[in-house]
Amino acid sequence: MKIKLGIRKGTDAINHIIVKIDDLMLINANNLFLVGDEERIKIGKNLVELLDSLSRDHEISVGENVAKEIERELNLKNNEIKKYSNEWFNLADYFYLLSCIGIYNWFLY
């Protein structure tokens, strides 16, 4: 099973983090733009634990720039998301993710 990580972004900030597992999309409930630092740190810690657990049996793919954005937004250190970055995360995967949930305001650098 391949797991992909993405973001949903407004014009000025990341709103949500998306984890796609086959046909299942997980999106964090809280808008990251509206929550405080304490909640962002909690979300970051939980995301890292989830990815570490899933990575034992599955391949995780995230674009390098998306990983940087997530780490910055969630105050993560030590390349905890970037270690899953895959420079071969291609444009076809990106547009497939968009079409699955009908959101066209993601940004993949």
GROMACS .gro file of N, CA and C in nm:
model
  327
    1MET      N    1   0.084  -0.116   0.000
    1MET     CA    2   0.000   0.000   0.000
    1MET      C    3   0.089   0.124   0.000
    2LYS      N    4   0.056   0.219  -0.087
    2LYS     CA    5   0.133   0.343  -0.095
    2LYS      C    6   0.055   0.455  -0.025
    3ILE      N    7   0.124   0.528   0.057
    3ILE     CA    8   0.063   0.637   0.134
    3ILE      C    9   0.123   0.768   0.086
    4LYS      N   10   0.036   0.865   0.055
    4LYS     CA   11   0.082   0.994   0.006
    4LYS      C   12   0.040   1.103   0.103
    5LEU      N   13   0.125   1.202   0.116
    5LEU     CA   14   0.101   1.312   0.207
    5LEU      C   15   0.089   1.440   0.127
    6GLY      N   16  -0.011   1.522   0.157
    6GLY     CA   17  -0.031   1.647   0.086
    6GLY      C   18  -0.086   1.754   0.178
    7ILE      N   19  -0.107   1.872   0.121
    7ILE     CA   20  -0.160   1.984   0.199
    7ILE      C   21  -0.275   2.049   0.122
    8ARG      N   22  -0.365   2.109   0.197
    8ARG     CA   23  -0.467   2.197   0.139
    8ARG      C   24  -0.435   2.336   0.189
    9LYS      N   25  -0.423   2.427   0.096
    9LYS     CA   26  -0.368   2.556   0.129
    9LYS      C   27  -0.460   2.667   0.077
   10GLY      N   28  -0.473   2.772   0.156
   10GLY     CA   29  -0.541   2.893   0.111
   10GLY      C   30  -0.440   2.984   0.044
   11THR      N   31  -0.475   3.109   0.031
   11THR     CA   32  -0.385   3.203  -0.035
   11THR      C   33  -0.263   3.238   0.049
   12ASP      N   34  -0.276   3.227   0.182
   12ASP     CA   35  -0.166   3.272   0.266
   12ASP      C   36  -0.120   3.172   0.371
   13ALA      N   37  -0.186   3.059   0.385
   13ALA     CA   38  -0.147   2.964   0.490
   13ALA      C   39  -0.198   2.824   0.459
   14ILE      N   40  -0.136   2.725   0.522
   14ILE     CA   41  -0.182   2.587   0.512
   14ILE      C   42  -0.306   2.573   0.599
   15ASN      N   43  -0.410   2.512   0.543
   15ASN     CA   44  -0.533   2.490   0.619
   15ASN      C   45  -0.541   2.348   0.675
   16HIS      N   46  -0.503   2.250   0.594
   16HIS     CA   47  -0.517   2.111   0.635
   16HIS      C   48  -0.404   2.027   0.579
   17ILE      N   49  -0.375   1.917   0.649
   17ILE     CA   50  -0.280   1.817   0.602
   17ILE      C   51  -0.361   1.695   0.562
   18ILE      N   52  -0.327   1.638   0.447
   18ILE     CA   53  -0.402   1.526   0.392
   18ILE      C   54  -0.312   1.404   0.383
   19VAL      N   55  -0.362   1.291   0.434
   19VAL     CA   56  -0.293   1.163   0.423
   19VAL      C   57  -0.382   1.074   0.337
   20LYS      N   58  -0.331   1.031   0.221
   20LYS     CA   59  -0.408   0.946   0.130
   20LYS      C   60  -0.354   0.805   0.138
   21ILE      N   61  -0.442   0.713   0.176
   21ILE     CA   62  -0.409   0.572   0.186
   21ILE      C   63  -0.502   0.498   0.090
   22ASP      N   64  -0.450   0.455  -0.023
   22ASP     CA   65  -0.531   0.394  -0.129
   22ASP      C   66  -0.652   0.483  -0.160
   23ASP      N   67  -0.773   0.437  -0.132
   23ASP     CA   68  -0.894   0.514  -0.163
   23ASP      C   69  -0.944   0.594  -0.043
   24LEU      N   70  -0.870   0.595   0.065
   24LEU     CA   71  -0.910   0.665   0.187
   24LEU      C   72  -0.831   0.794   0.202
   25MET      N   73  -0.900   0.904   0.230
   25MET     CA   74  -0.834   1.032   0.255
   25MET      C   75  -0.858   1.072   0.400
   26LEU      N   76  -0.751   1.101   0.471
   26LEU     CA   77  -0.760   1.151   0.608
   26LEU      C   78  -0.719   1.298   0.607
   27ILE      N   79  -0.803   1.383   0.663
   27ILE     CA   80  -0.774   1.526   0.668
   27ILE      C   81  -0.788   1.570   0.813
   28ASN      N   82  -0.689   1.643   0.864
   28ASN     CA   83  -0.699   1.687   1.004
   28ASN      C   84  -0.823   1.776   1.021
   29ALA      N   85  -0.889   1.761   1.135
   29ALA     CA   86  -1.017   1.828   1.161
   29ALA      C   87  -1.002   1.979   1.180
   30ASN      N   88  -0.896   2.020   1.244
   30ASN     CA   89  -0.879   2.162   1.276
   30ASN      C   90  -0.810   2.236   1.163
   31ASN      N   91  -0.858   2.354   1.133
   31ASN     CA   92  -0.793   2.441   1.036
   31ASN      C   93  -0.665   2.493   1.099
   32LEU      N   94  -0.551   2.459   1.040
   32LEU     CA   95  -0.422   2.496   1.098
   32LEU      C   96  -0.402   2.647   1.104
   33PHE      N   97  -0.470   2.718   1.016
   33PHE     CA   98  -0.458   2.864   1.015
   33PHE      C   99  -0.522   2.925   1.141
   34LEU      N  100  -0.623   2.858   1.195
   34LEU     CA  101  -0.698   2.913   1.307
   34LEU      C  102  -0.652   2.865   1.445
   35VAL      N  103  -0.584   2.750   1.451
   35VAL     CA  104  -0.544   2.696   1.582
   35VAL      C  105  -0.414   2.759   1.629
   36GLY      N  106  -0.387   2.749   1.756
   36GLY     CA  107  -0.264   2.805   1.813
   36GLY      C  108  -0.146   2.712   1.802
   37ASP      N  109  -0.032   2.761   1.850
   37ASP     CA  110   0.092   2.682   1.842
   37ASP      C  111   0.084   2.551   1.918
   38GLU      N  112   0.018   2.552   2.033
   38GLU     CA  113   0.008   2.431   2.114
   38GLU      C  114  -0.064   2.320   2.036
   39GLU      N  115  -0.171   2.355   1.968
   39GLU     CA  116  -0.246   2.257   1.888
   39GLU      C  117  -0.165   2.211   1.767
   40ARG      N  118  -0.091   2.301   1.705
   40ARG     CA  119  -0.006   2.263   1.590
   40ARG      C  120   0.101   2.163   1.633
   41ILE      N  121   0.162   2.187   1.748
   41ILE     CA  122   0.265   2.096   1.799
   41ILE      C  123   0.204   1.958   1.826
   42LYS      N  124   0.083   1.956   1.883
   42LYS     CA  125   0.014   1.830   1.911
   42LYS      C  126  -0.017   1.756   1.780
   43ILE      N  127  -0.067   1.828   1.680
   43ILE     CA  128  -0.097   1.766   1.550
   43ILE      C  129   0.032   1.713   1.487
   44GLY      N  130   0.140   1.789   1.497
   44GLY     CA  131   0.268   1.746   1.441
   44GLY      C  132   0.318   1.618   1.506
   45LYS      N  133   0.310   1.612   1.637
   45LYS     CA  134   0.355   1.493   1.710
   45LYS      C  135   0.272   1.371   1.669
   46ASN      N  136   0.140   1.389   1.661
   46ASN     CA  137   0.053   1.278   1.622
   46ASN      C  138   0.077   1.234   1.478
   47LEU      N  139   0.101   1.329   1.390
   47LEU     CA  140   0.129   1.296   1.249
   47LEU      C  141   0.258   1.216   1.237
   48VAL      N  142   0.361   1.259   1.307
   48VAL     CA  143   0.489   1.187   1.303
   48VAL      C  144   0.473   1.045   1.356
   49GLU      N  145   0.399   1.028   1.466
   49GLU     CA  146   0.376   0.895   1.521
   49GLU      C  147   0.299   0.807   1.422
   50LEU      N  148   0.197   0.865   1.357
   50LEU     CA  149   0.119   0.790   1.257
   50LEU      C  150   0.207   0.747   1.141
   51LEU      N  151   0.286   0.839   1.087
   51LEU     CA  152   0.372   0.806   0.973
   51LEU      C  153   0.479   0.704   1.011
   52ASP      N  154   0.537   0.718   1.129
   52ASP     CA  155   0.637   0.620   1.173
   52ASP      C  156   0.576   0.480   1.184
   53SER      N  157   0.454   0.474   1.235
   53SER     CA  158   0.387   0.345   1.248
   53SER      C  159   0.353   0.285   1.112
   54LEU      N  160   0.301   0.367   1.022
   54LEU     CA  161   0.263   0.319   0.889
   54LEU      C  162   0.384   0.284   0.803
   55SER      N  163   0.496   0.352   0.825
   55SER     CA  164   0.614   0.331   0.740
   55SER      C  165   0.679   0.194   0.762
   56ARG      N  166   0.645   0.127   0.868
   56ARG     CA  167   0.703  -0.006   0.892
   56ARG      C  168   0.662  -0.106   0.784
   57ASP      N  169   0.537  -0.092   0.737
   57ASP     CA  170   0.485  -0.189   0.640
   57ASP      C  171   0.448  -0.129   0.505
   58HIS      N  172   0.456   0.006   0.492
   58HIS     CA  173   0.407   0.071   0.372
   58HIS      C  174   0.502   0.180   0.327
   59GLU      N  175   0.497   0.210   0.197
   59GLU     CA  176   0.578   0.318   0.141
   59GLU      C  177   0.504   0.450   0.158
   60ILE      N  178   0.575   0.551   0.208
   60ILE     CA  179   0.517   0.684   0.227
   60ILE      C  180   0.586   0.778   0.129
   61SER      N  181   0.504   0.858   0.061
   61SER     CA  182   0.555   0.949  -0.040
   61SER      C  183   0.506   1.090  -0.012
   62VAL      N  184   0.599   1.185  -0.014
   62VAL     CA  185   0.564   1.326   0.003
   62VAL      C  186   0.666   1.409  -0.074
   63GLY      N  187   0.618   1.513  -0.140
   63GLY     CA  188   0.709   1.601  -0.212
   63GLY      C  189   0.798   1.677  -0.114
   64GLU      N  190   0.919   1.708  -0.155
   64GLU     CA  191   1.015   1.773  -0.066
   64GLU      C  192   0.965   1.909  -0.017
   65ASN      N  193   0.908   1.988  -0.106
   65ASN     CA  194   0.859   2.120  -0.065
   65ASN      C  195   0.737   2.111   0.024
   66VAL      N  196   0.652   2.012  -0.001
   66VAL     CA  197   0.536   1.990   0.086
   66VAL      C  198   0.585   1.950   0.225
   67ALA      N  199   0.685   1.864   0.231
   67ALA     CA  200   0.741   1.822   0.359
   67ALA      C  201   0.796   1.943   0.436
   68LYS      N  202   0.866   2.032   0.366
   68LYS     CA  203   0.919   2.152   0.432
   68LYS      C  204   0.807   2.239   0.487
   69GLU      N  205   0.700   2.256   0.408
   69GLU     CA  206   0.586   2.337   0.452
   69GLU      C  207   0.519   2.278   0.577
   70ILE      N  208   0.499   2.147   0.576
   70ILE     CA  209   0.437   2.081   0.690
   70ILE      C  210   0.523   2.095   0.813
   71GLU      N  211   0.653   2.071   0.799
   71GLU     CA  212   0.745   2.083   0.914
   71GLU      C  213   0.745   2.226   0.969
   72ARG      N  214   0.744   2.323   0.881
   72ARG     CA  215   0.744   2.463   0.925
   72ARG      C  216   0.614   2.496   0.998
   73GLU      N  217   0.502   2.454   0.941
   73GLU     CA  218   0.371   2.487   0.998
   73GLU      C  219   0.347   2.419   1.132
   74LEU      N  220   0.397   2.296   1.147
   74LEU     CA  221   0.373   2.219   1.269
   74LEU      C  222   0.490   2.224   1.367
   75ASN      N  223   0.584   2.314   1.342
   75ASN     CA  224   0.700   2.333   1.430
   75ASN      C  225   0.777   2.203   1.454
   76LEU      N  226   0.797   2.126   1.348
   76LEU     CA  227   0.870   2.000   1.358
   76LEU      C  228   1.018   2.024   1.328
   77LYS      N  229   1.102   1.954   1.397
   77LYS     CA  230   1.247   1.963   1.379
   77LYS      C  231   1.300   1.828   1.331
   78ASN      N  232   1.426   1.823   1.299
   78ASN     CA  233   1.497   1.698   1.266
   78ASN      C  234   1.445   1.628   1.141
   79ASN      N  235   1.389   1.702   1.046
   79ASN     CA  236   1.343   1.643   0.920
   79ASN      C  237   1.249   1.524   0.940
   80GLU      N  238   1.157   1.536   1.034
   80GLU     CA  239   1.070   1.425   1.067
   80GLU      C  240   0.972   1.389   0.955
   81ILE      N  241   0.936   1.484   0.872
   81ILE     CA  242   0.850   1.457   0.757
   81ILE      C  243   0.936   1.445   0.631
   82LYS      N  244   1.038   1.527   0.623
   82LYS     CA  245   1.123   1.529   0.504
   82LYS      C  246   1.190   1.394   0.478
   83LYS      N  247   1.208   1.313   0.581
   83LYS     CA  248   1.271   1.183   0.562
   83LYS      C  249   1.187   1.092   0.471
   84TYR      N  250   1.057   1.126   0.454
   84TYR     CA  251   0.971   1.051   0.364
   84TYR      C  252   0.961   1.114   0.226
   85SER      N  253   1.032   1.225   0.205
   85SER     CA  254   1.018   1.295   0.077
   85SER      C  255   1.072   1.208  -0.036
   86ASN      N  256   1.006   1.223  -0.147
   86ASN     CA  257   1.037   1.145  -0.264
   86ASN      C  258   1.041   1.240  -0.382
   87GLU      N  259   1.157   1.263  -0.437
   87GLU     CA  260   1.168   1.357  -0.548
   87GLU      C  261   1.097   1.307  -0.673
   88TRP      N  262   1.056   1.182  -0.673
   88TRP     CA  263   0.984   1.127  -0.788
   88TRP      C  264   0.833   1.138  -0.771
   89PHE      N  265   0.788   1.205  -0.667
   89PHE     CA  266   0.645   1.232  -0.649
   89PHE      C  267   0.603   1.320  -0.767
   90ASN      N  268   0.537   1.262  -0.863
   90ASN     CA  269   0.520   1.331  -0.990
   90ASN      C  270   0.388   1.406  -1.002
   91LEU      N  271   0.377   1.482  -1.108
   91LEU     CA  272   0.260   1.565  -1.133
   91LEU      C  273   0.134   1.482  -1.153
   92ALA      N  274   0.145   1.364  -1.211
   92ALA     CA  275   0.028   1.279  -1.229
   92ALA      C  276  -0.032   1.239  -1.095
   93ASP      N  277   0.054   1.205  -0.998
   93ASP     CA  278   0.007   1.172  -0.864
   93ASP      C  279  -0.065   1.292  -0.802
   94TYR      N  280  -0.008   1.408  -0.822
   94TYR     CA  281  -0.065   1.532  -0.766
   94TYR      C  282  -0.206   1.556  -0.820
   95PHE      N  283  -0.223   1.548  -0.951
   95PHE     CA  284  -0.355   1.572  -1.009
   95PHE      C  285  -0.453   1.461  -0.975
   96TYR      N  286  -0.403   1.340  -0.958
   96TYR     CA  287  -0.491   1.232  -0.913
   96TYR      C  288  -0.546   1.261  -0.773
   97LEU      N  289  -0.458   1.305  -0.684
   97LEU     CA  290  -0.502   1.341  -0.549
   97LEU      C  291  -0.608   1.451  -0.553
   98LEU      N  292  -0.586   1.550  -0.637
   98LEU     CA  293  -0.682   1.660  -0.649
   98LEU      C  294  -0.817   1.610  -0.698
   99SER      N  295  -0.815   1.525  -0.797
   99SER     CA  296  -0.941   1.479  -0.855
   99SER      C  297  -1.019   1.390  -0.758
  100CYS      N  298  -0.950   1.321  -0.668
  100CYS     CA  299  -1.017   1.232  -0.573
  100CYS      C  300  -1.111   1.308  -0.480
  101ILE      N  301  -1.074   1.426  -0.441
  101ILE     CA  302  -1.157   1.499  -0.346
  101ILE      C  303  -1.209   1.631  -0.401
  102GLY      N  304  -1.181   1.658  -0.526
  102GLY     CA  305  -1.236   1.776  -0.590
  102GLY      C  306  -1.182   1.907  -0.537
  103ILE      N  307  -1.061   1.907  -0.487
  103ILE     CA  308  -1.001   2.029  -0.436
  103ILE      C  309  -0.888   2.069  -0.530
  104TYR      N  310  -0.892   2.191  -0.578
  104TYR     CA  311  -0.793   2.236  -0.674
  104TYR      C  312  -0.708   2.350  -0.620
  105ASN      N  313  -0.710   2.372  -0.490
  105ASN     CA  314  -0.629   2.479  -0.436
  105ASN      C  315  -0.514   2.427  -0.349
  106TRP      N  316  -0.467   2.308  -0.378
  106TRP     CA  317  -0.345   2.258  -0.316
  106TRP      C  318  -0.229   2.320  -0.388
  107PHE      N  319  -0.116   2.322  -0.323
  107PHE     CA  320   0.003   2.371  -0.389
  107PHE      C  321   0.112   2.267  -0.374
  108LEU      N  322   0.172   2.228  -0.483
  108LEU     CA  323   0.284   2.137  -0.483
  108LEU      C  324   0.396   2.207  -0.557
  109TYR      N  325   0.503   2.234  -0.492
  109TYR     CA  326   0.610   2.314  -0.550
  109TYR      C  327   0.707   2.229  -0.626
   0.00000   0.00000   0.00000
